[in-house]
Every structure is written in C-alpha cells, then in structure tokens.
Amino acid sequence: MKSLTEEIVKRRVLTEVEKYPFFQKAVIALSGGKDSGSLLHVFMEVYPDKEVIPVHLNLGIGGFSEASERFARMQAEKAGLQLVVFNLEKELGFSIMDAKKLYPKVCSVCGGFKRYLLNRISFELDADIILTAHHLEDFLVRMLKSVLNAGFEELARFKTYLPRKGNLVAKGRPFCRVSENLIAEYAFLKGIPFLSEKCPIGRKENVERFRRTVEILARRQSQKLLYFSSLTKLAEKLHSCGAIPMPELKPCSSCGFLASSETCSFCARVRKIKAFLDREKAASF
Ligand code: SF4
Ligand code: ZN
C-alpha cells in the first residue's frame, strides 16, 4: 500500500515533468545524497519507460568525495543502472581541493564546474534532458536572496525548466515543489542508501541563514508553496517585461559550448588553476 508521502512526492514530480516537452533520455545527476538518490527512485517509478543515465561527478574532496561516489554507486545499483563517473582529478589533472588554493570561496567555482560538466557529459551522451534534485527550499532560498539583494537579473533568469539551446541540454528540476522533509521521508521509506555527511569545505553560512529565515517565514508546506508560486510569478513578470536584458550566448572560443563571454568561465578557470598549480610546483623545486 502506498503511503501519503509517496503519493504526494510522485504526484508533484509527475505534475512538474508533464509540463516539459516530450523527452526520452534523461541524465540524473547523482551526488550520493538523499535528494538525488530519491529523485532517481521516484523518476524510475513514475516513468519506467524512459531511458535514465545516472551521472556522478567525483570532485576530489578527500574522504567526502570517496564516500559520495560509493553511495552514488549503491543508489544506481539499487535502480539496476550503470553509473557514469567523471573524476575531476583524473580527467582535468586537479581537484576542487586544488582549486580552493586559488579560489578560497570555492563554492561558486565548484558549482560552475558541476553545471558545465553535467552539460558536457549529457551532450556527449546525447541526452534530451538533465534532471537535478533541487528542492522547494533550495528555490525559496535562492529567490529570497535575489529579492533582498536586488538581484533582479538572477531572479529574471530563474526557471524550473530550461529548454535546449544549441549544445546546452534542456534542464529540469522535478523536485521544485517538493520540500526537503518529504524527500527525507521518501528516502527512509524506500530504503534508499545515502550519505548524510555534508561537504567539509563549503562555506554555506549565508545559505543556512536564509534557510532559517525561510523556515521562520513559512512553517507550513502550504505557505512555502504559496511563496514559491508568488516568487515564480514575479520572476516571469521580470523576464517578460523586457526591462532586464538577457545575455547573448555564443560558442566559447576554446570548447565551443555556448557561453556569455568569448571564453566560457569553465575554460578560463581551468586555465588559471593549471597555471597556478604549475607555478606552485616550480616554486617548490
Ligand atoms: Fe562544491 Fe561548495 Fe557544494 Fe562542497 S559545498 S560540493 S565545495 S559547491
Ligand atoms: Zn569553454
């Protein structure tokens, strides 16, 4: 017998995914945590006929990344799927720990790398869409921060679904109306193995503060959903009024993926990090 949690989670995922144009092959970004592990499980239950490829990025953050990969493998195995792993250190010659030496506030670099690599891998795998497990509170925090910081450009760009554009694969967030608590209940209910340890190097105090604010502003889920829908409407209005120019995209001069600058931020940062590590190596001789 289905539990209420299972029914709600499945219904919300179905309602969201049904808004996307037809797709057949989906990449699901699997971090090893409860959110993406649950997304893989729900999605396969709701859409047993779609082709799913779980992809894990090993960022090289010591024991945390090793454990993350181990749990992502368990989750993929439970779903009967082969996990695709991209190991940053093996493929690029440096890890996020190395990048941190040059960029102490490494989360924005790490986040940008994850977005870029997921797109590149999914494009090479010929996937129709990339699904990520961002949940209701993730979106509320992001939108609230944009409003309070007058980050209207960011808010205007906010979307829960992004259609394909050239070599940028479509992106969907099926958990955008599912709260973190429900996802945790679902993960326990279904016996999904997951890593509960948090990344040891991320500086997320700011995000945590906003998260606490969201909990104070909206204790009940219905209230969170109401705020989410108001902020989404505001984002749509900002986007459609034309007052905020959207960046023009052109192929990166180095990798060819669409970007808003001559060289995309991934290629530029990879170059800088490698040069920094070379200098560091030369200085140690
Ligand atoms: Fe990367 Fe920051 Fe997330 Fe750690 S917390 S995985 S450094 S984005
Ligand atoms: Zn590039």
PDB file of C-alpha atoms and ligand atoms in Angstrom:
ATOM      1  CA  MET A   1       0.000   0.000   0.000  1.00  0.00           C
ATOM      2  CA  LYS A   2       1.286   3.455  -0.924  1.00  0.00           C
ATOM      3  CA  SER A   3       1.943   5.900   1.892  1.00  0.00           C
ATOM      4  CA  LEU A   4       0.730   9.503   1.751  1.00  0.00           C
ATOM      5  CA  THR A   5       4.350  10.706   1.438  1.00  0.00           C
ATOM      6  CA  GLU A   6       4.951   8.503  -1.571  1.00  0.00           C
ATOM      7  CA  GLU A   7       1.738   9.646  -3.212  1.00  0.00           C
ATOM      8  CA  ILE A   8       2.469  13.350  -2.699  1.00  0.00           C
ATOM      9  CA  VAL A   9       6.072  13.072  -3.929  1.00  0.00           C
ATOM     10  CA  LYS A  10       5.077  11.102  -7.027  1.00  0.00           C
ATOM     11  CA  ARG A  11       2.155  13.395  -7.845  1.00  0.00           C
ATOM     12  CA  ARG A  12       4.292  16.539  -7.569  1.00  0.00           C
ATOM     13  CA  VAL A  13       7.064  15.051  -9.710  1.00  0.00           C
ATOM     14  CA  LEU A  14       4.533  13.918 -12.318  1.00  0.00           C
ATOM     15  CA  THR A  15       2.793  17.334 -12.400  1.00  0.00           C
ATOM     16  CA  GLU A  16       6.138  19.051 -12.928  1.00  0.00           C
ATOM     17  CA  VAL A  17       7.595  16.683 -15.519  1.00  0.00           C
ATOM     18  CA  GLU A  18       4.363  16.685 -17.548  1.00  0.00           C
ATOM     19  CA  LYS A  19       4.980  20.395 -18.242  1.00  0.00           C
ATOM     20  CA  TYR A  20       8.211  19.580 -20.135  1.00  0.00           C
ATOM     21  CA  PRO A  21       8.167  18.886 -23.871  1.00  0.00           C
ATOM     22  CA  PHE A  22       8.497  15.181 -24.730  1.00  0.00           C
ATOM     23  CA  PHE A  23      11.870  13.602 -23.914  1.00  0.00           C
ATOM     24  CA  GLN A  24      13.147  10.038 -23.810  1.00  0.00           C
ATOM     25  CA  LYS A  25      16.718  10.019 -22.497  1.00  0.00           C
ATOM     26  CA  ALA A  26      17.396  11.687 -19.153  1.00  0.00           C
ATOM     27  CA  VAL A  27      20.621  12.171 -17.240  1.00  0.00           C
ATOM     28  CA  ILE A  28      20.076  12.292 -13.476  1.00  0.00           C
ATOM     29  CA  ALA A  29      22.864  13.975 -11.542  1.00  0.00           C
ATOM     30  CA  LEU A  30      23.583  11.640  -8.622  1.00  0.00           C
ATOM     31  CA  SER A  31      25.589  13.131  -5.760  1.00  0.00           C
ATOM     32  CA  GLY A  32      25.192  10.232  -3.316  1.00  0.00           C
ATOM     33  CA  GLY A  33      22.904  12.301  -1.054  1.00  0.00           C
ATOM     34  CA  LYS A  34      19.222  11.715  -0.231  1.00  0.00           C
ATOM     35  CA  ASP A  35      17.774  14.236  -2.692  1.00  0.00           C
ATOM     36  CA  SER A  36      19.257  12.909  -5.935  1.00  0.00           C
ATOM     37  CA  GLY A  37      19.009   9.291  -4.714  1.00  0.00           C
ATOM     38  CA  SER A  38      15.279   9.839  -4.135  1.00  0.00           C
ATOM     39  CA  LEU A  39      14.848  11.610  -7.471  1.00  0.00           C
ATOM     40  CA  LEU A  40      16.333   8.641  -9.317  1.00  0.00           C
ATOM     41  CA  HIS A  41      13.997   6.283  -7.449  1.00  0.00           C
ATOM     42  CA  VAL A  42      10.790   8.337  -7.906  1.00  0.00           C
ATOM     43  CA  PHE A  43      11.511   9.134 -11.516  1.00  0.00           C
ATOM     44  CA  MET A  44      12.016   5.490 -12.426  1.00  0.00           C
ATOM     45  CA  GLU A  45       8.795   4.522 -10.636  1.00  0.00           C
ATOM     46  CA  VAL A  46       6.771   7.243 -12.359  1.00  0.00           C
ATOM     47  CA  TYR A  47       8.428   6.857 -15.784  1.00  0.00           C
ATOM     48  CA  PRO A  48       9.527   3.219 -16.167  1.00  0.00           C
ATOM     49  CA  ASP A  49       9.723   3.567 -19.976  1.00  0.00           C
ATOM     50  CA  LYS A  50      12.201   6.447 -20.105  1.00  0.00           C
ATOM     51  CA  GLU A  51      15.935   5.862 -20.512  1.00  0.00           C
ATOM     52  CA  VAL A  52      17.848   7.062 -17.446  1.00  0.00           C
ATOM     53  CA  ILE A  53      21.612   7.553 -17.103  1.00  0.00           C
ATOM     54  CA  PRO A  54      22.867   8.375 -13.591  1.00  0.00           C
ATOM     55  CA  VAL A  55      25.966  10.584 -13.665  1.00  0.00           C
ATOM     56  CA  HIS A  56      28.254  11.271 -10.703  1.00  0.00           C
ATOM     57  CA  LEU A  57      30.980  13.898 -10.512  1.00  0.00           C
ATOM     58  CA  ASN A  58      33.847  12.982  -8.196  1.00  0.00           C
ATOM     59  CA  LEU A  59      35.207  16.375  -7.149  1.00  0.00           C
ATOM     60  CA  GLY A  60      38.258  15.111  -5.281  1.00  0.00           C
ATOM     61  CA  ILE A  61      37.275  16.438  -1.842  1.00  0.00           C
ATOM     62  CA  GLY A  62      39.146  13.724   0.094  1.00  0.00           C
ATOM     63  CA  GLY A  63      37.136  11.120   2.012  1.00  0.00           C
ATOM     64  CA  PHE A  64      33.890  13.034   1.396  1.00  0.00           C
ATOM     65  CA  SER A  65      34.129  12.508  -2.381  1.00  0.00           C
ATOM     66  CA  GLU A  66      35.114   8.871  -1.944  1.00  0.00           C
ATOM     67  CA  ALA A  67      32.062   8.262   0.257  1.00  0.00           C
ATOM     68  CA  SER A  68      29.812  10.251  -2.119  1.00  0.00           C
ATOM     69  CA  GLU A  69      30.863   8.086  -5.068  1.00  0.00           C
ATOM     70  CA  ARG A  70      30.349   4.916  -3.017  1.00  0.00           C
ATOM     71  CA  PHE A  71      26.756   5.938  -2.147  1.00  0.00           C
ATOM     72  CA  ALA A  72      26.007   7.076  -5.716  1.00  0.00           C
ATOM     73  CA  ARG A  73      27.140   3.620  -6.909  1.00  0.00           C
ATOM     74  CA  MET A  74      24.842   1.943  -4.347  1.00  0.00           C
ATOM     75  CA  GLN A  75      21.894   4.093  -5.473  1.00  0.00           C
ATOM     76  CA  ALA A  76      22.499   3.331  -9.150  1.00  0.00           C
ATOM     77  CA  GLU A  77      22.913  -0.352  -8.389  1.00  0.00           C
ATOM     78  CA  LYS A  78      19.639  -0.398  -6.414  1.00  0.00           C
ATOM     79  CA  ALA A  79      17.971   1.052  -9.520  1.00  0.00           C
ATOM     80  CA  GLY A  80      19.662  -1.563 -11.736  1.00  0.00           C
ATOM     81  CA  LEU A  81      21.632   1.082 -13.642  1.00  0.00           C
ATOM     82  CA  GLN A  82      25.279   1.592 -14.549  1.00  0.00           C
ATOM     83  CA  LEU A  83      26.715   4.767 -13.008  1.00  0.00           C
ATOM     84  CA  VAL A  84      28.743   7.115 -15.216  1.00  0.00           C
ATOM     85  CA  VAL A  85      31.522   8.683 -13.119  1.00  0.00           C
ATOM     86  CA  PHE A  86      33.557  11.738 -14.070  1.00  0.00           C
ATOM     87  CA  ASN A  87      36.603  12.065 -11.833  1.00  0.00           C
ATOM     88  CA  LEU A  88      37.831  15.659 -11.888  1.00  0.00           C
ATOM     89  CA  GLU A  89      41.380  14.824 -10.835  1.00  0.00           C
ATOM     90  CA  LYS A  90      41.792  12.060 -13.418  1.00  0.00           C
ATOM     91  CA  GLU A  91      40.170  13.998 -16.260  1.00  0.00           C
ATOM     92  CA  LEU A  92      41.389  17.540 -15.614  1.00  0.00           C
ATOM     93  CA  GLY A  93      44.527  16.956 -13.546  1.00  0.00           C
ATOM     94  CA  PHE A  94      43.303  18.828 -10.450  1.00  0.00           C
ATOM     95  CA  SER A  95      40.651  18.530  -7.773  1.00  0.00           C
ATOM     96  CA  ILE A  96      38.325  21.023  -6.088  1.00  0.00           C
ATOM     97  CA  MET A  97      40.795  20.984  -3.157  1.00  0.00           C
ATOM     98  CA  ASP A  98      43.446  22.285  -5.588  1.00  0.00           C
ATOM     99  CA  ALA A  99      41.032  24.877  -6.988  1.00  0.00           C
ATOM    100  CA  LYS A 100      40.401  26.083  -3.428  1.00  0.00           C
ATOM    101  CA  LYS A 101      44.026  27.218  -3.120  1.00  0.00           C
ATOM    102  CA  LEU A 102      43.369  29.790  -5.837  1.00  0.00           C
ATOM    103  CA  TYR A 103      39.690  30.407  -5.098  1.00  0.00           C
ATOM    104  CA  PRO A 104      39.175  30.284  -1.292  1.00  0.00           C
ATOM    105  CA  LYS A 105      35.421  30.838  -1.752  1.00  0.00           C
ATOM    106  CA  VAL A 106      35.386  27.716  -3.851  1.00  0.00           C
ATOM    107  CA  CYS A 107      31.614  27.029  -3.924  1.00  0.00           C
ATOM    108  CA  SER A 108      30.866  29.309  -6.858  1.00  0.00           C
ATOM    109  CA  VAL A 109      33.735  27.749  -8.861  1.00  0.00           C
ATOM    110  CA  CYS A 110      32.665  24.232  -7.861  1.00  0.00           C
ATOM    111  CA  GLY A 111      29.014  24.979  -8.710  1.00  0.00           C
ATOM    112  CA  GLY A 112      30.010  26.373 -12.116  1.00  0.00           C
ATOM    113  CA  PHE A 113      32.182  23.320 -12.822  1.00  0.00           C
ATOM    114  CA  LYS A 114      29.345  20.972 -11.908  1.00  0.00           C
ATOM    115  CA  ARG A 115      26.878  22.773 -14.209  1.00  0.00           C
ATOM    116  CA  TYR A 116      29.352  22.878 -17.101  1.00  0.00           C
ATOM    117  CA  LEU A 117      30.499  19.253 -16.759  1.00  0.00           C
ATOM    118  CA  LEU A 118      26.989  17.870 -16.375  1.00  0.00           C
ATOM    119  CA  ASN A 119      26.012  19.647 -19.568  1.00  0.00           C
ATOM    120  CA  ARG A 120      29.105  18.476 -21.471  1.00  0.00           C
ATOM    121  CA  ILE A 121      28.716  14.858 -20.329  1.00  0.00           C
ATOM    122  CA  SER A 122      24.968  14.865 -21.087  1.00  0.00           C
ATOM    123  CA  PHE A 123      25.563  16.412 -24.509  1.00  0.00           C
ATOM    124  CA  GLU A 124      28.164  13.716 -25.293  1.00  0.00           C
ATOM    125  CA  LEU A 125      25.743  11.029 -24.088  1.00  0.00           C
ATOM    126  CA  ASP A 126      23.116  12.505 -26.423  1.00  0.00           C
ATOM    127  CA  ALA A 127      20.673  13.020 -23.534  1.00  0.00           C
ATOM    128  CA  ASP A 128      17.473  15.015 -24.062  1.00  0.00           C
ATOM    129  CA  ILE A 129      17.392  16.473 -20.570  1.00  0.00           C
ATOM    130  CA  ILE A 130      19.385  16.786 -17.324  1.00  0.00           C
ATOM    131  CA  LEU A 131      17.365  16.335 -14.131  1.00  0.00           C
ATOM    132  CA  THR A 132      18.687  17.702 -10.856  1.00  0.00           C
ATOM    133  CA  ALA A 133      17.249  17.314  -7.360  1.00  0.00           C
ATOM    134  CA  HIS A 134      16.963  20.958  -6.227  1.00  0.00           C
ATOM    135  CA  HIS A 135      14.012  21.082  -3.846  1.00  0.00           C
ATOM    136  CA  LEU A 136      11.437  23.659  -2.723  1.00  0.00           C
ATOM    137  CA  GLU A 137      13.636  25.194  -0.002  1.00  0.00           C
ATOM    138  CA  ASP A 138      16.628  25.457  -2.379  1.00  0.00           C
ATOM    139  CA  PHE A 139      14.488  27.571  -4.695  1.00  0.00           C
ATOM    140  CA  LEU A 140      12.981  29.683  -1.915  1.00  0.00           C
ATOM    141  CA  VAL A 141      16.445  30.472  -0.539  1.00  0.00           C
ATOM    142  CA  ARG A 142      17.737  31.411  -3.978  1.00  0.00           C
ATOM    143  CA  MET A 143      14.756  33.592  -4.847  1.00  0.00           C
ATOM    144  CA  LEU A 144      14.610  35.268  -1.438  1.00  0.00           C
ATOM    145  CA  LYS A 145      18.330  36.110  -1.680  1.00  0.00           C
ATOM    146  CA  SER A 146      17.802  37.609  -5.142  1.00  0.00           C
ATOM    147  CA  VAL A 147      14.902  39.778  -3.950  1.00  0.00           C
ATOM    148  CA  LEU A 148      16.686  41.028  -0.818  1.00  0.00           C
ATOM    149  CA  ASN A 149      19.921  41.729  -2.711  1.00  0.00           C
ATOM    150  CA  ALA A 150      18.045  43.404  -5.592  1.00  0.00           C
ATOM    151  CA  GLY A 151      19.494  40.676  -7.813  1.00  0.00           C
ATOM    152  CA  PHE A 152      16.777  41.150 -10.396  1.00  0.00           C
ATOM    153  CA  GLU A 153      18.837  39.742 -13.267  1.00  0.00           C
ATOM    154  CA  GLU A 154      19.250  36.488 -11.401  1.00  0.00           C
ATOM    155  CA  LEU A 155      15.564  36.436 -10.491  1.00  0.00           C
ATOM    156  CA  ALA A 156      14.507  37.161 -14.089  1.00  0.00           C
ATOM    157  CA  ARG A 157      16.635  34.221 -15.262  1.00  0.00           C
ATOM    158  CA  PHE A 158      15.058  31.902 -12.702  1.00  0.00           C
ATOM    159  CA  LYS A 159      13.379  28.889 -14.306  1.00  0.00           C
ATOM    160  CA  THR A 160      12.411  25.415 -13.111  1.00  0.00           C
ATOM    161  CA  TYR A 161      12.724  24.169 -16.692  1.00  0.00           C
ATOM    162  CA  LEU A 162      15.214  25.357 -19.305  1.00  0.00           C
ATOM    163  CA  PRO A 163      14.663  24.263 -22.903  1.00  0.00           C
ATOM    164  CA  ARG A 164      17.544  23.061 -25.073  1.00  0.00           C
ATOM    165  CA  LYS A 165      19.585  25.792 -26.726  1.00  0.00           C
ATOM    166  CA  GLY A 166      22.241  24.675 -29.222  1.00  0.00           C
ATOM    167  CA  ASN A 167      24.702  22.498 -27.320  1.00  0.00           C
ATOM    168  CA  LEU A 168      23.147  23.378 -23.966  1.00  0.00           C
ATOM    169  CA  VAL A 169      20.989  20.387 -22.999  1.00  0.00           C
ATOM    170  CA  ALA A 170      17.495  21.039 -21.526  1.00  0.00           C
ATOM    171  CA  LYS A 171      17.348  21.127 -17.720  1.00  0.00           C
ATOM    172  CA  GLY A 172      14.520  20.195 -15.390  1.00  0.00           C
ATOM    173  CA  ARG A 173      14.017  20.296 -11.617  1.00  0.00           C
ATOM    174  CA  PRO A 174      11.208  17.838 -10.837  1.00  0.00           C
ATOM    175  CA  PHE A 175      11.513  18.398  -7.047  1.00  0.00           C
ATOM    176  CA  CYS A 176      10.924  22.168  -7.224  1.00  0.00           C
ATOM    177  CA  ARG A 177       7.581  21.787  -5.396  1.00  0.00           C
ATOM    178  CA  VAL A 178       8.729  19.046  -3.016  1.00  0.00           C
ATOM    179  CA  SER A 179      10.089  20.037   0.382  1.00  0.00           C
ATOM    180  CA  GLU A 180      13.287  18.586   1.814  1.00  0.00           C
ATOM    181  CA  ASN A 181      11.438  16.895   4.706  1.00  0.00           C
ATOM    182  CA  LEU A 182       9.199  14.995   2.313  1.00  0.00           C
ATOM    183  CA  ILE A 183      12.240  13.868   0.309  1.00  0.00           C
ATOM    184  CA  ALA A 184      13.931  12.646   3.509  1.00  0.00           C
ATOM    185  CA  GLU A 185      10.762  10.710   4.468  1.00  0.00           C
ATOM    186  CA  TYR A 186      10.637   9.210   0.981  1.00  0.00           C
ATOM    187  CA  ALA A 187      14.310   8.151   1.158  1.00  0.00           C
ATOM    188  CA  PHE A 188      13.747   6.389   4.513  1.00  0.00           C
ATOM    189  CA  LEU A 189      10.504   4.814   3.348  1.00  0.00           C
ATOM    190  CA  LYS A 190      12.124   3.336   0.257  1.00  0.00           C
ATOM    191  CA  GLY A 191      15.350   2.295   1.971  1.00  0.00           C
ATOM    192  CA  ILE A 192      17.489   4.428  -0.314  1.00  0.00           C
ATOM    193  CA  PRO A 193      21.140   4.375   0.800  1.00  0.00           C
ATOM    194  CA  PHE A 194      22.531   7.901   1.075  1.00  0.00           C
ATOM    195  CA  LEU A 195      25.415   9.864   2.515  1.00  0.00           C
ATOM    196  CA  SER A 196      24.223  12.299   5.190  1.00  0.00           C
ATOM    197  CA  GLU A 197      27.642  13.911   5.704  1.00  0.00           C
ATOM    198  CA  LYS A 198      27.900  17.464   4.325  1.00  0.00           C
ATOM    199  CA  CYS A 199      30.746  18.747   2.174  1.00  0.00           C
ATOM    200  CA  PRO A 200      33.542  19.711   4.614  1.00  0.00           C
ATOM    201  CA  ILE A 201      34.846  22.696   2.648  1.00  0.00           C
ATOM    202  CA  GLY A 202      31.690  24.503   1.587  1.00  0.00           C
ATOM    203  CA  ARG A 203      31.118  27.859   3.278  1.00  0.00           C
ATOM    204  CA  LYS A 204      27.373  27.907   3.417  1.00  0.00           C
ATOM    205  CA  GLU A 205      26.676  30.092   6.469  1.00  0.00           C
ATOM    206  CA  ASN A 206      24.905  32.606   4.293  1.00  0.00           C
ATOM    207  CA  VAL A 207      22.700  29.952   2.729  1.00  0.00           C
ATOM    208  CA  GLU A 208      21.972  28.479   6.175  1.00  0.00           C
ATOM    209  CA  ARG A 209      20.860  31.897   7.445  1.00  0.00           C
ATOM    210  CA  PHE A 210      18.464  32.293   4.520  1.00  0.00           C
ATOM    211  CA  ARG A 211      17.272  28.752   5.066  1.00  0.00           C
ATOM    212  CA  ARG A 212      16.431  29.543   8.689  1.00  0.00           C
ATOM    213  CA  THR A 213      14.627  32.694   7.514  1.00  0.00           C
ATOM    214  CA  VAL A 214      12.522  30.633   5.109  1.00  0.00           C
ATOM    215  CA  GLU A 215      11.579  28.308   7.987  1.00  0.00           C
ATOM    216  CA  ILE A 216      10.535  31.289  10.132  1.00  0.00           C
ATOM    217  CA  LEU A 217       8.530  32.887   7.320  1.00  0.00           C
ATOM    218  CA  ALA A 218       6.804  29.690   6.270  1.00  0.00           C
ATOM    219  CA  ARG A 219       6.452  26.954   8.818  1.00  0.00           C
ATOM    220  CA  ARG A 220       3.835  25.017   6.882  1.00  0.00           C
ATOM    221  CA  GLN A 221       4.469  23.467   3.489  1.00  0.00           C
ATOM    222  CA  SER A 222       1.386  25.138   2.020  1.00  0.00           C
ATOM    223  CA  GLN A 223       2.860  28.510   2.935  1.00  0.00           C
ATOM    224  CA  LYS A 224       6.165  27.620   1.261  1.00  0.00           C
ATOM    225  CA  LEU A 225       4.313  26.574  -1.899  1.00  0.00           C
ATOM    226  CA  LEU A 226       2.416  29.856  -1.864  1.00  0.00           C
ATOM    227  CA  TYR A 227       5.632  31.891  -1.598  1.00  0.00           C
ATOM    228  CA  PHE A 228       7.213  29.762  -4.297  1.00  0.00           C
ATOM    229  CA  SER A 229       4.371  30.433  -6.684  1.00  0.00           C
ATOM    230  CA  SER A 230       4.365  34.226  -5.905  1.00  0.00           C
ATOM    231  CA  LEU A 231       8.119  34.489  -6.448  1.00  0.00           C
ATOM    232  CA  THR A 232       7.925  32.422  -9.641  1.00  0.00           C
ATOM    233  CA  LYS A 233       5.253  34.786 -10.970  1.00  0.00           C
ATOM    234  CA  LEU A 234       7.457  37.764 -10.085  1.00  0.00           C
ATOM    235  CA  ALA A 235      10.390  36.144 -11.931  1.00  0.00           C
ATOM    236  CA  GLU A 236       8.214  35.536 -15.001  1.00  0.00           C
ATOM    237  CA  LYS A 237       6.995  39.159 -14.978  1.00  0.00           C
ATOM    238  CA  LEU A 238      10.560  40.447 -14.735  1.00  0.00           C
ATOM    239  CA  HIS A 239      11.611  38.188 -17.601  1.00  0.00           C
ATOM    240  CA  SER A 240       8.716  39.075 -19.891  1.00  0.00           C
ATOM    241  CA  CYS A 241       8.670  42.856 -19.315  1.00  0.00           C
ATOM    242  CA  GLY A 242      11.964  43.147 -21.235  1.00  0.00           C
ATOM    243  CA  ALA A 243      13.496  45.603 -18.754  1.00  0.00           C
ATOM    244  CA  ILE A 244      16.264  43.175 -17.910  1.00  0.00           C
ATOM    245  CA  PRO A 245      18.492  42.265 -20.871  1.00  0.00           C
ATOM    246  CA  MET A 246      19.320  38.582 -21.196  1.00  0.00           C
ATOM    247  CA  PRO A 247      22.962  37.779 -22.049  1.00  0.00           C
ATOM    248  CA  GLU A 248      23.665  36.858 -25.657  1.00  0.00           C
ATOM    249  CA  LEU A 249      25.198  33.402 -25.987  1.00  0.00           C
ATOM    250  CA  LYS A 250      27.975  32.455 -28.401  1.00  0.00           C
ATOM    251  CA  PRO A 251      30.304  29.447 -28.699  1.00  0.00           C
ATOM    252  CA  CYS A 252      33.252  29.525 -26.298  1.00  0.00           C
ATOM    253  CA  SER A 253      36.473  30.114 -28.252  1.00  0.00           C
ATOM    254  CA  SER A 254      38.064  27.152 -26.506  1.00  0.00           C
ATOM    255  CA  CYS A 255      35.449  24.390 -26.001  1.00  0.00           C
ATOM    256  CA  GLY A 256      32.623  25.510 -28.297  1.00  0.00           C
ATOM    257  CA  PHE A 257      29.855  25.315 -25.693  1.00  0.00           C
ATOM    258  CA  LEU A 258      27.534  28.314 -25.628  1.00  0.00           C
ATOM    259  CA  ALA A 259      28.586  30.992 -23.141  1.00  0.00           C
ATOM    260  CA  SER A 260      28.000  34.678 -22.447  1.00  0.00           C
ATOM    261  CA  SER A 261      31.708  35.565 -22.843  1.00  0.00           C
ATOM    262  CA  GLU A 262      34.377  34.969 -25.500  1.00  0.00           C
ATOM    263  CA  THR A 263      35.883  32.160 -23.389  1.00  0.00           C
ATOM    264  CA  CYS A 264      33.486  30.373 -21.036  1.00  0.00           C
ATOM    265  CA  SER A 265      34.118  30.636 -17.298  1.00  0.00           C
ATOM    266  CA  PHE A 266      34.941  26.915 -17.080  1.00  0.00           C
ATOM    267  CA  CYS A 267      37.755  27.091 -19.689  1.00  0.00           C
ATOM    268  CA  ALA A 268      39.071  30.357 -18.234  1.00  0.00           C
ATOM    269  CA  ARG A 269      39.165  28.964 -14.692  1.00  0.00           C
ATOM    270  CA  VAL A 270      40.693  25.632 -15.727  1.00  0.00           C
ATOM    271  CA  ARG A 271      43.478  27.569 -17.449  1.00  0.00           C
ATOM    272  CA  LYS A 272      44.068  29.764 -14.373  1.00  0.00           C
ATOM    273  CA  ILE A 273      44.068  26.837 -11.939  1.00  0.00           C
ATOM    274  CA  LYS A 274      46.527  24.833 -14.058  1.00  0.00           C
ATOM    275  CA  ALA A 275      48.867  27.836 -14.415  1.00  0.00           C
ATOM    276  CA  PHE A 276      48.670  28.426 -10.643  1.00  0.00           C
ATOM    277  CA  LEU A 277      49.480  24.781  -9.867  1.00  0.00           C
ATOM    278  CA  ASP A 278      52.398  24.838 -12.355  1.00  0.00           C
ATOM    279  CA  ARG A 279      53.808  27.947 -10.644  1.00  0.00           C
ATOM    280  CA  GLU A 280      53.351  26.329  -7.249  1.00  0.00           C
ATOM    281  CA  LYS A 281      55.180  23.183  -8.452  1.00  0.00           C
ATOM    282  CA  ALA A 282      58.043  25.218  -9.972  1.00  0.00           C
ATOM    283  CA  ALA A 283      58.440  27.212  -6.742  1.00  0.00           C
ATOM    284  CA  SER A 284      58.724  24.040  -4.660  1.00  0.00           C
ATOM    285  CA  PHE A 285      61.784  22.809  -6.618  1.00  0.00           C
TER     286      PHE A 285
HETATM  287 FE1  SF4 B   1      31.277  22.168  -4.063  1.00  0.00          FE
HETATM  288 FE2  SF4 B   1      30.702  24.009  -2.177  1.00  0.00          FE
HETATM  289 FE3  SF4 B   1      28.981  22.020  -2.704  1.00  0.00          FE
HETATM  290 FE4  SF4 B   1      31.287  21.492  -1.476  1.00  0.00          FE
HETATM  291  S1  SF4 B   1      29.588  22.756  -0.661  1.00  0.00           S
HETATM  292  S2  SF4 B   1      30.383  20.321  -3.157  1.00  0.00           S
HETATM  293  S3  SF4 B   1      32.652  22.939  -2.466  1.00  0.00           S
HETATM  294  S4  SF4 B   1      29.579  23.662  -4.103  1.00  0.00           S
HETATM  295 ZN    ZN B   2      34.758  26.776 -22.823  1.00  0.00          ZN
END
